[in-house]
PDB file of C-alpha atoms and ligand atoms in Angstrom:
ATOM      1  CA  UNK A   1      20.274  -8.319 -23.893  1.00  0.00           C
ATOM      2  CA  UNK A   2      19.631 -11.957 -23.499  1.00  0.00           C
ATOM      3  CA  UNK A   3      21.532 -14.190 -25.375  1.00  0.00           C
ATOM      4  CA  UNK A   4      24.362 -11.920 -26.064  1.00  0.00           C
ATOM      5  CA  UNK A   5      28.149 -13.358 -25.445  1.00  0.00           C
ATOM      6  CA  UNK A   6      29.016  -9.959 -24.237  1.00  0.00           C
ATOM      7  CA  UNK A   7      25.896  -8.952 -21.613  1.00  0.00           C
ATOM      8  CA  UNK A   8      26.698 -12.144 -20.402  1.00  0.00           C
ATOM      9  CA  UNK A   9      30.473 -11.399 -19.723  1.00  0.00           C
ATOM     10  CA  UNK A  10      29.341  -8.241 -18.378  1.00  0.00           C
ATOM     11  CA  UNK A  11      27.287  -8.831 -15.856  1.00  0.00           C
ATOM     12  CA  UNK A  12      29.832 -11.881 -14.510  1.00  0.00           C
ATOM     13  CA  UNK A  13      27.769 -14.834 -15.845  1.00  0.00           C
ATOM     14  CA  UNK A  14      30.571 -16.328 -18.286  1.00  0.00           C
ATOM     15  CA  UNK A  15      34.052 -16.141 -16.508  1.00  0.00           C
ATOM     16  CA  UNK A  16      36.162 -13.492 -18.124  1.00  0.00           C
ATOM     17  CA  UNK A  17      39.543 -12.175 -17.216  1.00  0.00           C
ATOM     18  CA  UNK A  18      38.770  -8.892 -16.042  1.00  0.00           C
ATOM     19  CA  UNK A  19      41.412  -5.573 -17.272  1.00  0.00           C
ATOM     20  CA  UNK A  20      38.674  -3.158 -16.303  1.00  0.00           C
ATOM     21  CA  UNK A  21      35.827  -2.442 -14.044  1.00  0.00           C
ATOM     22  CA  UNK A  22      33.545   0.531 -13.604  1.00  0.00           C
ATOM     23  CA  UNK A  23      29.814   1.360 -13.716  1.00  0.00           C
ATOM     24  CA  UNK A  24      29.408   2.244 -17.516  1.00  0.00           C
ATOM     25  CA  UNK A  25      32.234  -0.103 -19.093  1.00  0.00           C
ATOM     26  CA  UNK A  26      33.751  -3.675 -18.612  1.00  0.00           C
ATOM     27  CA  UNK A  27      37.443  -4.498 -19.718  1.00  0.00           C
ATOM     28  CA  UNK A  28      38.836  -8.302 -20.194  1.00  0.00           C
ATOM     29  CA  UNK A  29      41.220  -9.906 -22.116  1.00  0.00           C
ATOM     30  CA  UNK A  30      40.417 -11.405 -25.697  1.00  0.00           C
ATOM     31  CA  UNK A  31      40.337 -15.426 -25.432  1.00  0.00           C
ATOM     32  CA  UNK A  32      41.879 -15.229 -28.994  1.00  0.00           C
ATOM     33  CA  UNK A  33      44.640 -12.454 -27.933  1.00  0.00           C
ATOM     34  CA  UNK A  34      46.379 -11.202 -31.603  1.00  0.00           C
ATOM     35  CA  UNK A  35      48.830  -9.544 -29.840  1.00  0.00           C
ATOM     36  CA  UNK A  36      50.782  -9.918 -26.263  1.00  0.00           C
ATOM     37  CA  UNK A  37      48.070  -7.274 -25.410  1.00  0.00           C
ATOM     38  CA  UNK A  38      44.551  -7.857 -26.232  1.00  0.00           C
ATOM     39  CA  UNK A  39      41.745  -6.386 -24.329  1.00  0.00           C
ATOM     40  CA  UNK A  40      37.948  -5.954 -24.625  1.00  0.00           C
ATOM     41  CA  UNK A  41      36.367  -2.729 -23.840  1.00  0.00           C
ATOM     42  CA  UNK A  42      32.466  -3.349 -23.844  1.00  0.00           C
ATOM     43  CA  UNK A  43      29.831  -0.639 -22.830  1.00  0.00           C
ATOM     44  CA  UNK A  44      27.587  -2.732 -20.135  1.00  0.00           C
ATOM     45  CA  UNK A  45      24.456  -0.991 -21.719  1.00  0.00           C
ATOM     46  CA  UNK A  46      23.729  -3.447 -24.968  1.00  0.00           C
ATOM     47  CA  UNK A  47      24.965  -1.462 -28.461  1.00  0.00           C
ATOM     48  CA  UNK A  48      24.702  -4.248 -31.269  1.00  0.00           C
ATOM     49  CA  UNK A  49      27.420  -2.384 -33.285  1.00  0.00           C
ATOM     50  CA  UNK A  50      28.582   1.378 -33.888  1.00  0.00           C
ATOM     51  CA  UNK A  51      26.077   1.579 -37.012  1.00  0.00           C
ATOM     52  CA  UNK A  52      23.602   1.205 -33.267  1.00  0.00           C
ATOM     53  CA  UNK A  53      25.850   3.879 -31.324  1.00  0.00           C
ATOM     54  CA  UNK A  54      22.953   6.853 -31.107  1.00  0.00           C
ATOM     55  CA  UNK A  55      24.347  10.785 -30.351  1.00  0.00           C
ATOM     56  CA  UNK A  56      23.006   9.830 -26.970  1.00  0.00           C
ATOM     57  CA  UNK A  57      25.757   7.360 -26.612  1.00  0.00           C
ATOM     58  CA  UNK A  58      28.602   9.786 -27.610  1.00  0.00           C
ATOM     59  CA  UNK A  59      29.998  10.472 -23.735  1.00  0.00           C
ATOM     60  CA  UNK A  60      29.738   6.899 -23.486  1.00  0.00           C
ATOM     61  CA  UNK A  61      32.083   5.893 -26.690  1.00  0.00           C
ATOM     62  CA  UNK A  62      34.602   8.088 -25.343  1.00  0.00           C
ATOM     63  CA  UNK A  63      34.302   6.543 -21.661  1.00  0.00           C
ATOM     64  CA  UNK A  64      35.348   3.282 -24.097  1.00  0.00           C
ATOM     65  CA  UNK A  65      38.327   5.069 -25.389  1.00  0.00           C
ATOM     66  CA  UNK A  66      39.186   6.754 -21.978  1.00  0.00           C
ATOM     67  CA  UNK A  67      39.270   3.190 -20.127  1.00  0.00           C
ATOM     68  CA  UNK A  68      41.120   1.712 -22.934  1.00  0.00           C
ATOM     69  CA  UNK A  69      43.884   4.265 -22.617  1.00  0.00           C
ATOM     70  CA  UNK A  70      43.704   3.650 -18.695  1.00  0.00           C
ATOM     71  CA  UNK A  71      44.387  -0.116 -19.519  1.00  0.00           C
ATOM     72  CA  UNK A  72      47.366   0.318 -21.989  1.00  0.00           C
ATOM     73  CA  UNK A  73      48.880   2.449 -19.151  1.00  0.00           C
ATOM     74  CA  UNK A  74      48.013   0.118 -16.677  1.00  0.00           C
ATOM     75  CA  UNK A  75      49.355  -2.753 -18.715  1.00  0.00           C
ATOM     76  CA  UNK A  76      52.731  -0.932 -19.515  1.00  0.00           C
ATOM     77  CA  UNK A  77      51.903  -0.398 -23.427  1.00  0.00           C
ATOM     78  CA  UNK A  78      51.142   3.208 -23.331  1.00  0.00           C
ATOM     79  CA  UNK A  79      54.949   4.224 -24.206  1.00  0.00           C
ATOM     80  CA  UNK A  80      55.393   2.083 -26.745  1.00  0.00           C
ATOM     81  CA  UNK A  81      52.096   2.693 -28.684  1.00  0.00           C
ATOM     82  CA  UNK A  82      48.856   0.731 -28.908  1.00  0.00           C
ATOM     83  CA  UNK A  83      45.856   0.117 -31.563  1.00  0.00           C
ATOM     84  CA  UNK A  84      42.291   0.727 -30.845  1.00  0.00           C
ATOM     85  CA  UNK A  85      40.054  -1.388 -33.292  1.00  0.00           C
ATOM     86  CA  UNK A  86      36.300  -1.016 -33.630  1.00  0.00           C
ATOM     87  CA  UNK A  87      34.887  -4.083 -35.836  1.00  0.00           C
ATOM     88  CA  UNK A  88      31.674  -2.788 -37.907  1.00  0.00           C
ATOM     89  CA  UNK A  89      29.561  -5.195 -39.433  1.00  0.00           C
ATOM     90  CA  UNK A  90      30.551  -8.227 -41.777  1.00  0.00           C
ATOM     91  CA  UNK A  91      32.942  -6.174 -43.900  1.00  0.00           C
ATOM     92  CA  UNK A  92      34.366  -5.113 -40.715  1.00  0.00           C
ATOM     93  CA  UNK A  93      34.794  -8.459 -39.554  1.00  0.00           C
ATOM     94  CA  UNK A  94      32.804  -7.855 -36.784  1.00  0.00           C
ATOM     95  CA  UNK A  95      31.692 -11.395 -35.183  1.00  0.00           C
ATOM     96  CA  UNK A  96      30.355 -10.619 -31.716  1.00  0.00           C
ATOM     97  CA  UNK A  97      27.266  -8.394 -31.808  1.00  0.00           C
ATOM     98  CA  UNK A  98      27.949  -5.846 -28.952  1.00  0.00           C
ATOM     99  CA  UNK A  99      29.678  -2.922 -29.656  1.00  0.00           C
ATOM    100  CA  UNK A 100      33.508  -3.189 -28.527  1.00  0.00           C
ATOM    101  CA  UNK A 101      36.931  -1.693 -28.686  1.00  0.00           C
ATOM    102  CA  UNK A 102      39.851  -3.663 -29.250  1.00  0.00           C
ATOM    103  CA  UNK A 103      43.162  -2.484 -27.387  1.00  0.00           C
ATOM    104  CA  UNK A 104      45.996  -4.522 -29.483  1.00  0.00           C
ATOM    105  CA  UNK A 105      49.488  -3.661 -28.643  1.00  0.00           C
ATOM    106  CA  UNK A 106      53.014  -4.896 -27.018  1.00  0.00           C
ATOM    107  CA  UNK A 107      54.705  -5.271 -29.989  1.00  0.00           C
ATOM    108  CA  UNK A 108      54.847  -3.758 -33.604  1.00  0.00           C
ATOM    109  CA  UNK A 109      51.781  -3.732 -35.484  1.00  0.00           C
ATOM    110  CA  UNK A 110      51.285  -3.935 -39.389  1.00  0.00           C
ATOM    111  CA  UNK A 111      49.305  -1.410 -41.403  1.00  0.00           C
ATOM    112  CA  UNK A 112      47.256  -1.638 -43.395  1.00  0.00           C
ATOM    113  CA  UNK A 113      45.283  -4.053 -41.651  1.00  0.00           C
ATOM    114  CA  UNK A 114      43.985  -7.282 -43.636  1.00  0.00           C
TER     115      UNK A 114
HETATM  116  P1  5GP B   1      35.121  -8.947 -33.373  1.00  0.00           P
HETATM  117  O1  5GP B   1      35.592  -9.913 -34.412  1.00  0.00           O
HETATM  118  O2  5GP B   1      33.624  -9.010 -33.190  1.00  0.00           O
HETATM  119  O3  5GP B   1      35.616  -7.547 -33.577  1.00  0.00           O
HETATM  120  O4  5GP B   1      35.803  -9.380 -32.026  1.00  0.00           O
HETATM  121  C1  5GP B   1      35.276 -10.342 -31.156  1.00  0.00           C
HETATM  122  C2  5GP B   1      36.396 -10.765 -30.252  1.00  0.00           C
HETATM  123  O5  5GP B   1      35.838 -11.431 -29.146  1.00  0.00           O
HETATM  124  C3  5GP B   1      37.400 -11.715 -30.900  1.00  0.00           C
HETATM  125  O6  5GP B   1      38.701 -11.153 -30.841  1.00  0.00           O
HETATM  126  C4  5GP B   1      37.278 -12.986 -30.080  1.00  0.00           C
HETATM  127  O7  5GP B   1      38.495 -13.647 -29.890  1.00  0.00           O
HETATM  128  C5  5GP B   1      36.693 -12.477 -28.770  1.00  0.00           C
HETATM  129  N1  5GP B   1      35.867 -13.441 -28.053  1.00  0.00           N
HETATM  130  C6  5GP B   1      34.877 -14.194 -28.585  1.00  0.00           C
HETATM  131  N2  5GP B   1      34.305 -14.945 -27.631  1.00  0.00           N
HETATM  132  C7  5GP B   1      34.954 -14.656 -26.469  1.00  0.00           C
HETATM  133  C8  5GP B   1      34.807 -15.122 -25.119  1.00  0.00           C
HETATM  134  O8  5GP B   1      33.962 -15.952 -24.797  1.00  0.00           O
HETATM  135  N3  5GP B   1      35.653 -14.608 -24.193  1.00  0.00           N
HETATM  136  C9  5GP B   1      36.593 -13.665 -24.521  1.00  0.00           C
HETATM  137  N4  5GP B   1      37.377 -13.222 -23.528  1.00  0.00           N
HETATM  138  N5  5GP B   1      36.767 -13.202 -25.775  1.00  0.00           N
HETATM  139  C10 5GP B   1      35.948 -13.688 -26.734  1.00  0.00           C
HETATM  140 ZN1   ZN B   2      25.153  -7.389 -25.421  1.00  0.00          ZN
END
């Protein structure tokens, strides 16, 4: 979608550090990391948010969830244990419209969340 921070990453035209490529989903590390790990998963197709997601993009969720699990092994967190985030809307503190997965780990993490 034009204009979006994320279709832009995507598809290479704002520099991102890449975690993880294929044809369906884009990996790359949060400019605002929270934790010593902090990666992006982003579907390349444009989702606004999960209240978007349709059942037709079910394989592709988990295709998030698979690559984000291939990036905490890749990134040596998968031992110690990871979080997977998804950001819904304002009460969800969702800021960037298109849909993503954050992979937080590398140290302890708090629960609840904020
Ligand atoms: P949200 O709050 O929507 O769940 O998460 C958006 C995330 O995108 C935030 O963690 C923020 O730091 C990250 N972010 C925003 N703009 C950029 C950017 O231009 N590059 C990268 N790598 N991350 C970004
Ligand atoms: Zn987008």
């Amino acid at each position: 979608m034009s204009g979006c921070l994320f279709c832009k990453i995507a598809a290479g035209e704002i520099p991102s550090e890449e975690a993880y490529a294929d044809e369906e989903v884009y990996g790359f590390h949060d400019i605002s990391p929270q934790a010593p790990v902090h990666v992006l998963l982003i579907p390349r197709k444009h989702i606004a948010s999960m209240n978007d997601a349709s059942e037709a993009d079910g394989a592709l969720l988990g295709k998030l969830l698979l690559a984000a699990r291939k990036v905490a092994a890749k990134l040596g967190i998968a031992e110690g244990g990871y979080r997977l985030v998804n950001n819904c809307g304002e009460d969800g503190g969702q800021t960037v419209h298109h849909l993503h997965v954050h992979l937080l780990g590398g140290r302890g993490l708090a629960w609840p969340p904020g």
